[in-house]
XYZ file of C-alpha atoms in Angstrom:
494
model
C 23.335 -4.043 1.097
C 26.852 -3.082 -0.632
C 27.442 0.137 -1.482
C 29.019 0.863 -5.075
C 31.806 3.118 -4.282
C 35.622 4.659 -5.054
C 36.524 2.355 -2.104
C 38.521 -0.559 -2.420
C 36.683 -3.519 -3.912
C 38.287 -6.681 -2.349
C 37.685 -10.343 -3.224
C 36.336 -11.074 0.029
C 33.933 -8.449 -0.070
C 33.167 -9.661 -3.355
C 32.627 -13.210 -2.279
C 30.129 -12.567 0.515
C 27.858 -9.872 -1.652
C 27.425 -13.326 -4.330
C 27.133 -15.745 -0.765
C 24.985 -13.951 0.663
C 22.895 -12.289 -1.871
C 23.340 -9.244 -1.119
C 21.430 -6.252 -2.962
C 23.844 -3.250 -4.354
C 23.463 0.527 -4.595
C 25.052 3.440 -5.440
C 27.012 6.423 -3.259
C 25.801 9.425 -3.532
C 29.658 10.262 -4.441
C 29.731 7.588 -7.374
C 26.344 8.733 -8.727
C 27.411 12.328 -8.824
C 30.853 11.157 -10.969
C 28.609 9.309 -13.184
C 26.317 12.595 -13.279
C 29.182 14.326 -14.051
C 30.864 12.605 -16.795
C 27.926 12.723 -18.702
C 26.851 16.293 -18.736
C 30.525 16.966 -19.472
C 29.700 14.368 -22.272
C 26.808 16.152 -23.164
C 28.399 19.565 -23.658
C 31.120 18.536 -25.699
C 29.008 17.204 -27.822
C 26.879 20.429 -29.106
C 30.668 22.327 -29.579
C 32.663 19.818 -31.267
C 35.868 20.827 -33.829
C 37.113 17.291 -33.747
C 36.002 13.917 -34.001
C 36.194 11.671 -30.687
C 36.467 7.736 -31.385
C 33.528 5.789 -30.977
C 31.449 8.975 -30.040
C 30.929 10.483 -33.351
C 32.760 7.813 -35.278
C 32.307 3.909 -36.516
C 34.200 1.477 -34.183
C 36.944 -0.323 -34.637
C 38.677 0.373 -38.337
C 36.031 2.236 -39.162
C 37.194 5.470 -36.708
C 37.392 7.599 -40.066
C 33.934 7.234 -40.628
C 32.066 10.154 -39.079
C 28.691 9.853 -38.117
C 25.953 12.552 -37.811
C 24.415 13.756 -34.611
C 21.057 12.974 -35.568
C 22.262 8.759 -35.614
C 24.249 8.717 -32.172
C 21.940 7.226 -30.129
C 21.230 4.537 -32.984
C 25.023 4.018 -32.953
C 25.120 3.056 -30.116
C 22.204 0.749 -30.204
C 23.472 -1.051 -32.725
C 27.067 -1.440 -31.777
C 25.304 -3.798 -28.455
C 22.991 -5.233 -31.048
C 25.489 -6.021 -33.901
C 28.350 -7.514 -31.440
C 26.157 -9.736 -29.630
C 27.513 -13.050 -31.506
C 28.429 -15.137 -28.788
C 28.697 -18.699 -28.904
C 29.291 -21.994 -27.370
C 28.979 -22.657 -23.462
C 26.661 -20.876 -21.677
C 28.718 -18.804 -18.892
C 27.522 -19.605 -15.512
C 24.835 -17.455 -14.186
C 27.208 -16.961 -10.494
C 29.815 -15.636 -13.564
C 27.289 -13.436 -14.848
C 26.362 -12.031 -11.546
C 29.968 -11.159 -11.252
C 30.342 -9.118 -14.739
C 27.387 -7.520 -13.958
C 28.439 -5.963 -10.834
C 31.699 -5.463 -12.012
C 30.418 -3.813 -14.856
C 28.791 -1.281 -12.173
C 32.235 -0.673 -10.232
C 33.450 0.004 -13.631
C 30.797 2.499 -14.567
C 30.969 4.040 -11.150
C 34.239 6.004 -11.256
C 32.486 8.378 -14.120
C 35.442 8.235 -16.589
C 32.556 5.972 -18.738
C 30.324 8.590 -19.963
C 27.410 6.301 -19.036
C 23.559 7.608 -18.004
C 22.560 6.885 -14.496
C 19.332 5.202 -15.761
C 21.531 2.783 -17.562
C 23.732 2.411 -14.120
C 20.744 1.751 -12.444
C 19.461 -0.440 -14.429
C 22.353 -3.098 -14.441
C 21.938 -2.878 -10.520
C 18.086 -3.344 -11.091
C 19.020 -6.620 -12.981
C 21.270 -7.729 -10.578
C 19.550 -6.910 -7.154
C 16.445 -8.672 -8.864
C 18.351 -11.745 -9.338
C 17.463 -11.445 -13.707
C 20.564 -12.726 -15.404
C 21.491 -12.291 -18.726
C 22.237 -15.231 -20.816
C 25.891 -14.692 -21.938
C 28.337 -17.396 -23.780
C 31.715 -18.341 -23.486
C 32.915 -17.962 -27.071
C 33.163 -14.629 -29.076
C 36.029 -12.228 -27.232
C 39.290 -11.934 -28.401
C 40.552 -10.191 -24.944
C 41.450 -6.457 -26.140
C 39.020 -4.156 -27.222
C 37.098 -5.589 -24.261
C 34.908 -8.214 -23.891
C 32.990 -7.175 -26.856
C 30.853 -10.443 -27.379
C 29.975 -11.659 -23.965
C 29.943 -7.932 -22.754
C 27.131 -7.359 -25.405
C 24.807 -10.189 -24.515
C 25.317 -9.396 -21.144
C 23.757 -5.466 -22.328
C 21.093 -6.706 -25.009
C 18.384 -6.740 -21.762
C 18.941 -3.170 -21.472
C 17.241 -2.704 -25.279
C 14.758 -4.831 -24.169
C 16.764 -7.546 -26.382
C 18.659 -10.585 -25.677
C 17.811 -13.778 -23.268
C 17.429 -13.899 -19.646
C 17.274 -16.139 -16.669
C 15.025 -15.118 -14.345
C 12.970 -17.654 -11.455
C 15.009 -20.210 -12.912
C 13.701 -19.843 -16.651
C 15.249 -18.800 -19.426
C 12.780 -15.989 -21.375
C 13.482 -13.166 -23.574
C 13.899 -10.112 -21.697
C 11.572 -8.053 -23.319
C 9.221 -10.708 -21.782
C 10.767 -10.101 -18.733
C 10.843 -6.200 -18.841
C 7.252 -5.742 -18.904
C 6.364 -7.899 -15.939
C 8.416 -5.898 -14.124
C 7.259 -2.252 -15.599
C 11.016 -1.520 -16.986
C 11.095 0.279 -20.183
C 14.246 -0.388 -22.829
C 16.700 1.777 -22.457
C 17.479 4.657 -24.688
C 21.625 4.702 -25.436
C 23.610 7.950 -25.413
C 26.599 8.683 -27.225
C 29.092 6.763 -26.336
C 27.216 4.002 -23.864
C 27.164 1.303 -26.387
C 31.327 1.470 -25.952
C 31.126 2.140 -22.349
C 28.965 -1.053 -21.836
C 31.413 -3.466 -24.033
C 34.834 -2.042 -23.721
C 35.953 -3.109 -20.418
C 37.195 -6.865 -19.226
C 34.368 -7.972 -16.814
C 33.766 -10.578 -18.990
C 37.889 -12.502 -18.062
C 37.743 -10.677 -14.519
C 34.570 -11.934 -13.532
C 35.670 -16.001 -14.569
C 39.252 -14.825 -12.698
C 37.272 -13.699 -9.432
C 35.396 -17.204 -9.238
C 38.789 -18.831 -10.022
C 40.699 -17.390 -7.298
C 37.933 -17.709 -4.835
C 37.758 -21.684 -5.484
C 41.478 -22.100 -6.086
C 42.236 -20.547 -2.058
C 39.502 -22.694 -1.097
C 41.222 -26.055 -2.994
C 44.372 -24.918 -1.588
C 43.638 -25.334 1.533
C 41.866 -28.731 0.965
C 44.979 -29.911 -1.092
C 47.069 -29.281 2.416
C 44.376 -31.043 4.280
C 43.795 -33.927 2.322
C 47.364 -34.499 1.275
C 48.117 -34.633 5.430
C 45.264 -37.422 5.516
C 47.382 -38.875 2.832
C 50.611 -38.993 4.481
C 49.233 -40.458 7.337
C 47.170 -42.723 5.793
C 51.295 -43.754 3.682
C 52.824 -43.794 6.827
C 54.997 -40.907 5.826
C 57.235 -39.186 7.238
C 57.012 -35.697 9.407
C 60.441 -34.347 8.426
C 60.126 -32.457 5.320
C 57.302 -30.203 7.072
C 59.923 -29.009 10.006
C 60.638 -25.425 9.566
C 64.847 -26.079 10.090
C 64.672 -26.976 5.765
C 61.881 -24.113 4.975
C 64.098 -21.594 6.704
C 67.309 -22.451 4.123
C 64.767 -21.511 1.654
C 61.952 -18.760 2.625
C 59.196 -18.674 0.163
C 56.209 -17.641 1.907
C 54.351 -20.175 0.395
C 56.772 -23.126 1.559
C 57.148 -21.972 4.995
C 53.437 -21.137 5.531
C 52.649 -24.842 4.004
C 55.293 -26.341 6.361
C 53.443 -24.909 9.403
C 49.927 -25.990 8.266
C 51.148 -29.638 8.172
C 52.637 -29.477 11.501
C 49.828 -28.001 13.028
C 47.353 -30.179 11.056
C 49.129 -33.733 12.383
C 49.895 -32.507 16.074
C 48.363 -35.394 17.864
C 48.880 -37.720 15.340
C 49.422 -41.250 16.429
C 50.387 -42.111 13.445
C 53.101 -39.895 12.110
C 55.267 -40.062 15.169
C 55.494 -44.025 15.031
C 58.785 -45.087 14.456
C 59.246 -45.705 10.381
C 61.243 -48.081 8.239
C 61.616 -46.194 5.369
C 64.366 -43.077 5.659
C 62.317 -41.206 3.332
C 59.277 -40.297 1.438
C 58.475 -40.043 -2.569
C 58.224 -36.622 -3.977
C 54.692 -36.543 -4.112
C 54.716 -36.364 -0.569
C 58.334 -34.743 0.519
C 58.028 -31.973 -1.532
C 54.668 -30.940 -0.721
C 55.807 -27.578 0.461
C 57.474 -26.841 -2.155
C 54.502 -27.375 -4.734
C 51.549 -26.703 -2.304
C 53.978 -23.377 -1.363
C 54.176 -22.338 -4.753
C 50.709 -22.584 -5.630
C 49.730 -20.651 -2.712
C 52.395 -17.906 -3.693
C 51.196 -17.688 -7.346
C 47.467 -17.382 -6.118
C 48.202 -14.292 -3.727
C 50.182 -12.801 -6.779
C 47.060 -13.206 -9.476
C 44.459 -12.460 -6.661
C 46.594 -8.801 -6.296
C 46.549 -8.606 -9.954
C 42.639 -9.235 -10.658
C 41.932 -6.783 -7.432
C 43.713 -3.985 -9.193
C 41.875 -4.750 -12.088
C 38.393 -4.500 -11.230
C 39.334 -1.318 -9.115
C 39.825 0.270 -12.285
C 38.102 1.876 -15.497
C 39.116 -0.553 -18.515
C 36.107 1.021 -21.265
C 37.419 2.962 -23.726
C 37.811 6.426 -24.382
C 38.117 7.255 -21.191
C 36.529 10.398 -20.450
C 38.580 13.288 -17.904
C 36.210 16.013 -16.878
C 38.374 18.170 -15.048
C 40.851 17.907 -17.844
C 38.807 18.953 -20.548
C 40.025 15.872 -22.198
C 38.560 12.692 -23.908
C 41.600 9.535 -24.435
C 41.014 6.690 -26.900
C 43.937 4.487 -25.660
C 43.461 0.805 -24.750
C 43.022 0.006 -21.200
C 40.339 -2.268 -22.550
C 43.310 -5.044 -23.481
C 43.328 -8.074 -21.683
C 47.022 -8.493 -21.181
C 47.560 -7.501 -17.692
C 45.254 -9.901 -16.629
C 45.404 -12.993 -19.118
C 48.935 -13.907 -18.617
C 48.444 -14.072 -15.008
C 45.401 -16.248 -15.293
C 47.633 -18.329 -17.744
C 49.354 -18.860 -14.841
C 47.059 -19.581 -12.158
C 46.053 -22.606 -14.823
C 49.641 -23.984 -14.832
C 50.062 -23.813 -10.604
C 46.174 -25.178 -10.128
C 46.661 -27.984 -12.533
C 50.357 -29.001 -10.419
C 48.150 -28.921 -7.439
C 46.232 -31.868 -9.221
C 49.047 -33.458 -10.527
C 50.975 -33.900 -7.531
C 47.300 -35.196 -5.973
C 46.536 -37.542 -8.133
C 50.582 -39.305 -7.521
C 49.612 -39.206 -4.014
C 46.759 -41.488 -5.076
C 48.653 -43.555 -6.915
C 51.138 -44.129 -4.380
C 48.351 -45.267 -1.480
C 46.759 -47.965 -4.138
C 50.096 -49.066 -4.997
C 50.294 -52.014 -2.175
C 53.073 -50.764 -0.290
C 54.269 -50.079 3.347
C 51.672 -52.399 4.445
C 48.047 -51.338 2.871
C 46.440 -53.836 0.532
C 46.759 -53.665 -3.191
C 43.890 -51.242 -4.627
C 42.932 -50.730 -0.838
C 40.645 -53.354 -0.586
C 41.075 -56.603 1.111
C 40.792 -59.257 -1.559
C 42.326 -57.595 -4.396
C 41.585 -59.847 -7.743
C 38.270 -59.980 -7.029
C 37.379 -56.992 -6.555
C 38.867 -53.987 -8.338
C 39.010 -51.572 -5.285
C 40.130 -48.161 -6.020
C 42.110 -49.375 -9.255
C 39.833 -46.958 -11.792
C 39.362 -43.614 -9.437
C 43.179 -43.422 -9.922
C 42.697 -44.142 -13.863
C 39.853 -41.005 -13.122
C 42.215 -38.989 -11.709
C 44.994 -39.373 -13.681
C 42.981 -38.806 -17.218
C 41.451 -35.625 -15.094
C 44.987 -34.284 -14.693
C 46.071 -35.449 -18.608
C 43.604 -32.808 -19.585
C 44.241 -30.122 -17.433
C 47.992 -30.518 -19.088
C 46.692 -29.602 -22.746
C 44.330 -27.042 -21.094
C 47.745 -25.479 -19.600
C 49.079 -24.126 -22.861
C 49.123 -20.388 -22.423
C 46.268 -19.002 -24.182
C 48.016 -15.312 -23.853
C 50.660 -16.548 -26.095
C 48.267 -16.297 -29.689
C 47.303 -13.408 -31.413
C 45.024 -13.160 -34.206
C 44.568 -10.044 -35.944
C 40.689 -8.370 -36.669
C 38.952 -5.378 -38.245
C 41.071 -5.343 -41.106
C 44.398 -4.728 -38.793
C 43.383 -1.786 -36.935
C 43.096 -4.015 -33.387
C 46.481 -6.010 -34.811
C 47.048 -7.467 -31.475
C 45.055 -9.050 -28.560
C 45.405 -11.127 -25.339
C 42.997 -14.147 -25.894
C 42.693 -13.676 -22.503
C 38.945 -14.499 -22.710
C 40.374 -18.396 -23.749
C 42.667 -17.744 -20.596
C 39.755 -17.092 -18.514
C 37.365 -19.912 -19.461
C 39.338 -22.629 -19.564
C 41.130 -21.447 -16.311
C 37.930 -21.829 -14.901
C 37.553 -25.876 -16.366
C 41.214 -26.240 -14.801
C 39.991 -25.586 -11.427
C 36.875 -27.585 -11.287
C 38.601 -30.565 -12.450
C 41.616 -30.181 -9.672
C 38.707 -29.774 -7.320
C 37.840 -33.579 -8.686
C 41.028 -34.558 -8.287
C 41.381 -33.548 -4.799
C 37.826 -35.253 -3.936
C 38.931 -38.663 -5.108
C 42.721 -38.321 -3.096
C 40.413 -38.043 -0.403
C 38.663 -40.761 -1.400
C 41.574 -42.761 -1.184
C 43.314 -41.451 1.706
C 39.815 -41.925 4.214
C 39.928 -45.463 2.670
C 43.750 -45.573 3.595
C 43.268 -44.927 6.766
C 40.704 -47.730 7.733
C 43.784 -49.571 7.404
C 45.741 -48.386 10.003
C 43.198 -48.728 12.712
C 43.092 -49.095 15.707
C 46.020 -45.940 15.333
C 44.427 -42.648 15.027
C 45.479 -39.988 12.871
C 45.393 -35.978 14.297
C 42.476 -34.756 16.055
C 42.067 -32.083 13.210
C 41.942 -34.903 10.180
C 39.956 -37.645 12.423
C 37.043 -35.094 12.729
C 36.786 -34.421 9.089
C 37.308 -38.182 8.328
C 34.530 -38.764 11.183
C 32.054 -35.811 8.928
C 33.074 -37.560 5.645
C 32.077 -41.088 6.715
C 28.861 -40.199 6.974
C 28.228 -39.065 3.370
C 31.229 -41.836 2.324
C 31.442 -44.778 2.855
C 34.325 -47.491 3.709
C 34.022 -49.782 0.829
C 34.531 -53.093 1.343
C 33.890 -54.863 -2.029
C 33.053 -53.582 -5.240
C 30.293 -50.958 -5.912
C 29.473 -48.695 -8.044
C 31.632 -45.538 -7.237
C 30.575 -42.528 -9.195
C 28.081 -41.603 -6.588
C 30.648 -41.672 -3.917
C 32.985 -39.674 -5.833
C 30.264 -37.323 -6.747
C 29.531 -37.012 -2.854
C 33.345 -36.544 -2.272
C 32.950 -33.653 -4.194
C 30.524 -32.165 -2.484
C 32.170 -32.979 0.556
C 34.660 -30.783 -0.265
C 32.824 -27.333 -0.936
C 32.535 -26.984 2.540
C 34.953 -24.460 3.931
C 33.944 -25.349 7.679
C 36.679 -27.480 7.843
C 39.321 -24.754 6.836
């Protein structure tokens, strides 16, 4: 059981609440700031001598409309009910999981305004595993989420689409098998609910969390890979990361090292003085990746340690803000980046590839033994490199457009929503990449038998052989590639 708290939220801790399942709750300090808030809320409300955005006005350019205390509540109802107009994709239900709990954190810190019933509920939907069906398409990245963030709230009107025991059903389907009534909004909830960025910080969270896992397949697989080449050890001494410290370089330097210690094949003498890029500058790449995923993962943590609805709401103050901590900026150009150092990680694979198929330094054309006849690992490489063609075009900085909406009043946004989905399509196809360099490279190494590579790679080789297997003519290799895949999701070997 996680408690909901002002504590730090960390990725980690994130990560093994979704592994493992784990129920949440509230602290008795987090439901009293949600208590808080809105009584505060509540007061303010029956002595009013100015209008407060989104409260007791229309949304977006329509702030100058007032709106009577009587139609609050309805307000707010339809503000979920009229923004709901996602399309495309449905978002992932281990995505949703995420924006719902984030949604919680968000709630928790009692700058929201939000009821405690409404709290709860969310945490009901999540602890009970009953997912709301949410779609990629529909947020512009600044005023919040306000598309996905709806569908994601329509359950809590009894409204909306939800999966639940692995079927899709309406929720107010769903709501009276388990004795939950529809929830009755507040002022103000409706906002509190879809102003906020859970929607690009829950797709960032399962980002980062694959992307360190890749990482550190990328360093292991590429190793296989120079051994498999017969490369050379040099470029991984620390003497040349020293003369240029990034922590990235250095740290990938060592992992090599250690990795091939024992290797019988990288301390052979070699012909060749030294190694293609793709290989001699793996620090430098693999280090830079690694650099530029510690740097967004310390971004996104900040992020959903924070209160992004809007107005924010200040108690002690006496004060209610509309400002914009709802925008997606902070958070979109870094996942713009994490897309352009994830997709070099798969570039720089897939020329690895290319290079062990390529018939030199004494492995067979296509890695099979009578190339002509049989193809060998000619197309995975074709795979790869039309895998890593894409990624390219899905690289183009999403943060950089702007299109203005409701009639000019939100004149500038982030897009970071764009950022966040296809940052998430980046990083399952460099996971693709990286299965079929390991493909290759196990292949590869069959070759250079009876020499053995590190103790470290020849037990994951050894694991991997016995969902993959050495092909020795033609098959049919989709399966296998599908297998290397899954092969890699394991962390066990990290």
């Amino acid at each position: 059981m996680h408690t909901i708290s002002p504590a730090h939220l960390s990725l980690e801790r994130l990560k093994a609440i979704i592994k493992n399942h784990e129920k949440i709750q509230l602290s008795l300090e987090s439901k009293a700031a949600i208590l808080k808030c809105r009584e505060y809320l509540d007061r303010k409300m029956e002595d009013l001598d100015k209008p407060i955005y989104g409260v007791t006005t229309g949304f977006g350019s329509l702030y100058n409309v007032t709106i009577s205390k009587e139609d609050l509540s309805q307000l707010q109802h339809n503000l979920v009910m009229s923004h709901a107009c996602g399309t495309g994709e449905k978002v992932r239900p281990d995505i949703v999981r995420l924006m719902l709990l984030l949604k919680v954190q968000n709630l928790s810190y009692g700058h929201s305004g939000a009821q405690l019933i409404t709290v709860q509920r969310l945490i009901d939907m999540f602890n009970e595993d009953v997912i709301p069906v949410v779609y990629q398409q529909g947020s512009l990245g600044a005023s919040g989420d306000l598309a996905p963030l709806a569908h994601m709230s329509l359950p809590l009107i009894g409204m909306g689409e939800v999966l639940y025991k692995g079927q899709e059903r309406p929720a107010a389907e769903v709501w009276k098998e388990l004795g939950w009534e529809p929830i009755q909004l507040q002022s103000k909830e409706g906002l509190a609910l879809l102003n906020g960025t859970q929607f690009m910080s829950a797709h960032a969270i399962w980002s980062i969390l694959k992307s360190m896992r890749l990482s550190r397949w990328a360093d292991r697989i590429a190793a296989m890979s120079l051994d498999a080449y017969d490369g050379r050890i040099e470029p991984f001494l620390p003497l040349t990361h020293q003369l240029r410290p990034h922590s990235g370089q250095i740290l990938t330097g060592k992992k090599f090292m250690d990795t091939l210690e024992g290797s019988e094949l990288i301390r052979r003498p070699k012909e060749h003085v030294q190694d293609p890029y793709s290989f001699r500058c793996i620090p430098q790449v693999h280090g830079a990746v690694k650099d530029n995923i510690l740097y967004v993962k310390s971004v996104i943590e900040n992020e959903i340690n924070s209160a992004t609805d809007n107005p924010n709401i200040f108690p002690d103050e006496d004060m209610v803000i509309s400002a914009g901590n709802f925008h997606g900026e902070p958070i979109a150009i870094p996942m713009d980046s994490l897309a352009i150092a994830m997709s070099e990680l798969a570039s720089i694979s897939e020329r690895r590839t290319y290079q062990l198929i390529h018939g030199l330094r004494g492995l067979p054309k296509y890695l099979v033994t009578e190339p002509g006849l049989n193809s060998g690992f000619m197309i995975p490489q074709y795979t790869a490199a039309s895998i890593v063609s894409q990624n390219k075009g899905l690289c183009w900085p999403a943060s950089c457009d702007s299109i203005p909406s409701s009639q000019g009043q939100e004149d500038h946004v982030s897009m970071g929503s764009n950022s966040a989905t296809k940052l998430v399509r980046i990083v399952d196809n460099v996971e693709t990449v990286l299965a079929i360099e390991l493909f290759n490279a196990a292949q590869a190494l069959e070759f250079r038998r009876p020499l053995k590579s590190s103790p470290v790679l020849e037990h994951i080789f050894e694991d991997y052989r016995k969902v993959v297997p050495f092909v020795s003519t033609d098959t049919y290799m989709h399966p296998l590639i599908e297998k290397s895949i899954e092969f890699i999701r394991n962390e066990s070997y990290l």
